[in-house]
C-alpha atoms as one frame of an Amber mdcrd trajectory, in Angstrom:
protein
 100.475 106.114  97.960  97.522 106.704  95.684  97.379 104.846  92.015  95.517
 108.691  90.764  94.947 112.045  91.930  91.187 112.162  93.862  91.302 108.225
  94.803  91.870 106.804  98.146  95.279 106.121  99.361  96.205 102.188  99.118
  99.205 102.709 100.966  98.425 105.201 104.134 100.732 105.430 107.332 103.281
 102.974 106.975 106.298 103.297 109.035 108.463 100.273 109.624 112.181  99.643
 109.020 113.870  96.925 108.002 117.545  95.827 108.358 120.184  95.379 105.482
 120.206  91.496 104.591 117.302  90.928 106.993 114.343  88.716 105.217 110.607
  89.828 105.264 107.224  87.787 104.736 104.396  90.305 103.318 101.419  89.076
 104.056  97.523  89.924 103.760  94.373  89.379 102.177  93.913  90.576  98.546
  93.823  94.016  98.603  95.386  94.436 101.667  98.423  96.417  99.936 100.966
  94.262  99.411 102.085  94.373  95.813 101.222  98.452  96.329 104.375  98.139
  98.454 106.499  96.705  95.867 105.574  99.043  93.258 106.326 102.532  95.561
 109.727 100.847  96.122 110.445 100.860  92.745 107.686 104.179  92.136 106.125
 103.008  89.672 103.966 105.236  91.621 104.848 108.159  92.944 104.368 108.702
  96.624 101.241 110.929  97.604 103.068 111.781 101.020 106.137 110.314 103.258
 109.831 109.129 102.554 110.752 105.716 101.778 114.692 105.185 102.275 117.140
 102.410 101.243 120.500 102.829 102.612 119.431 106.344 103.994 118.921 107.953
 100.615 115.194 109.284  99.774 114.553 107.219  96.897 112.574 110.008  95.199
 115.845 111.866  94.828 117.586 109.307  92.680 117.040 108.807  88.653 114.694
 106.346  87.989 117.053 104.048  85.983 119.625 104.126  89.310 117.216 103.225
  91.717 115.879 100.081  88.864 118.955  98.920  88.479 119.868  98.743  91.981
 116.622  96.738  92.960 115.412  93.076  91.846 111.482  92.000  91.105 110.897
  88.626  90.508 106.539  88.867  89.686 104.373  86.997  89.950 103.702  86.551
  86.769 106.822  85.506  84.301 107.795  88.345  81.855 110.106  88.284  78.786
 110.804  91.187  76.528 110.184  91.120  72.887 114.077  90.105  72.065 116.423
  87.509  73.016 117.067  86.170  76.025 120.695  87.681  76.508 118.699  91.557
  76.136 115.921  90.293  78.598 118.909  89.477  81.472 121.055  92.586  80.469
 118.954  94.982  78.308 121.665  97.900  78.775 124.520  95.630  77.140 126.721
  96.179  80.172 127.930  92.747  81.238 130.201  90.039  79.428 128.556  86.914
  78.068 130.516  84.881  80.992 128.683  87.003  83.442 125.785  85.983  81.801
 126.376  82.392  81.752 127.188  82.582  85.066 124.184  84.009  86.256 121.826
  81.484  84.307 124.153  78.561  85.902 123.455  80.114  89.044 121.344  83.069
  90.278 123.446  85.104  92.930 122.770  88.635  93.557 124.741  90.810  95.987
 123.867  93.446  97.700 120.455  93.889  96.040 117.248  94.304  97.810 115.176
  91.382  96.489 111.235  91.772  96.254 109.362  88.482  95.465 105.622  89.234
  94.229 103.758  86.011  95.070 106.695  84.429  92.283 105.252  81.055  93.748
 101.910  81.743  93.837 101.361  79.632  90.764 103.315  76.396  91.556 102.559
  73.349  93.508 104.078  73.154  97.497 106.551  70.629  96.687 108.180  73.102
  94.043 107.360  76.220  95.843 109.529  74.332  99.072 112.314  74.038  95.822
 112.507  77.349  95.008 112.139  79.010  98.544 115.129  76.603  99.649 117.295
  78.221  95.981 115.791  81.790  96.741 117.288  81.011 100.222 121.026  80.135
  99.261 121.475  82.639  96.186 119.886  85.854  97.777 122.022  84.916 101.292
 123.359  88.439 102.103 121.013  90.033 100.446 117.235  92.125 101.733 114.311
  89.851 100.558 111.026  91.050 100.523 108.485  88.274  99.851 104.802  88.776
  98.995 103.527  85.535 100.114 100.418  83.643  98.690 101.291  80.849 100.816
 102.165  81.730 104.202 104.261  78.709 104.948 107.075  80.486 102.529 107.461
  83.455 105.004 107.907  80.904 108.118 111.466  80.982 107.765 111.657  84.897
 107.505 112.931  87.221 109.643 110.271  89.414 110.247 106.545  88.625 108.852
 104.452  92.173 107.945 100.653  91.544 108.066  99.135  94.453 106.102  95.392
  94.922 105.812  93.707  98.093 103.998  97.280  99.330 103.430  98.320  99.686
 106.716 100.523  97.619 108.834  98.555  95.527 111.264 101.243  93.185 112.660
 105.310  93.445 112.167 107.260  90.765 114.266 109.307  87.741 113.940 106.850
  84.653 112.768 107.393  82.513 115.579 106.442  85.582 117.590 103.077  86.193
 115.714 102.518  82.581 115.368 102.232  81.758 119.368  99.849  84.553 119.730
  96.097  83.074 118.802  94.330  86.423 118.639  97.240  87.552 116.405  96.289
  88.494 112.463  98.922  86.163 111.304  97.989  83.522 113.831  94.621  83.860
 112.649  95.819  83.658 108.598  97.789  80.365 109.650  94.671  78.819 110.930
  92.303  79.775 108.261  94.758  78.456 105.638  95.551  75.055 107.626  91.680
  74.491 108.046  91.167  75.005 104.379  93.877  72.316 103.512  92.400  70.190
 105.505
């Protein structure tokens, strides 16, 4: 994946797969291509080359608004739409106002591939343990792809994927990666535990 015709590709060789309802810590350094993955799942940019699948269906063969609708972002950064609330959680007007209610009580998606975009980055440890233990519980069942800014939140995960220049350096269980030293995720854990400290 390239962001414009003539510039260099940010995403270039991946090739990984990743189980339905299985849970998956991105990490990287800052430009490593993390939130470059997130946005060719839901092409915001097209792909320059290769196939991405979910459920073994090319997603560049389905509308747009079908493959949105099927997939869940929660950014980063906190967005509402000009409107009220009720068009921000259903903008198409296709659900009942109990659903609604429902979903504000409590946040359960199923059957949903879930990508989190660093949707902690901004909070202290003691909430960020909060909402990773909620994210946990709702999205049970569900694929969860989590761009990590702190690298503790993808401990729990299934698989950890260490990217770097937008390719994939490491892609193993954490525990795995962790008990190797020379490992790149090894090497992230000990860089961010020495600057704590």
């Amino acid at each position: 994946m390239r962001y414009r015709d003539n510039t260099p590709l940010v995403l270039d060789g991946l090739n990984l797969s990743i189980g339905s309802g299985q849970t998956v810590g991105i990490v990287g350094r800052t430009g490593s291509g993390k939130s470059s993955l997130g946005m060719a799942l839901f092409r915001l940019v097209e792909p320059a080359g290769g196939t991405i699948l979910i459920d073994e269906v090319d997603i560049c063969t389905v509308a747009l608004e079908d493959l949105r609708t099927k997939l869940t972002v929660i950014p980063q950064d906190p967005v509402l739409f000009v409107g009220t609330v009720r068009h921000n959680l259903d903008p198409f007007d296709s659900h009942a106002d109990e659903a609604l209610w429902q979903v504000l009580q409590r946040t359960y998606m199923r059957d949903t591939i879930i990508l989190l975009d660093e949707a902690t980055a901004s909070m202290d440890s003691k909430t960020d343990s909060l909402v990773q233990s909620t994210i946990k519980d709702a999205f049970k069942g569900c694929t969860v792809l989590t761009v990590a800014h702190r690298l503790n939140t993808v401990l729990n995960c299934d698989l950890v994927l260490v990217m770097e220049n937008g390719k994939v350096v490491e892609f193993d269980k954490p525990e795995v990666l962790a008990e190797k030293p020379e490992s790149a995720f090894a090497m992230l854990l000990a860089a961010e535990n020495k600057a704590l400290l």
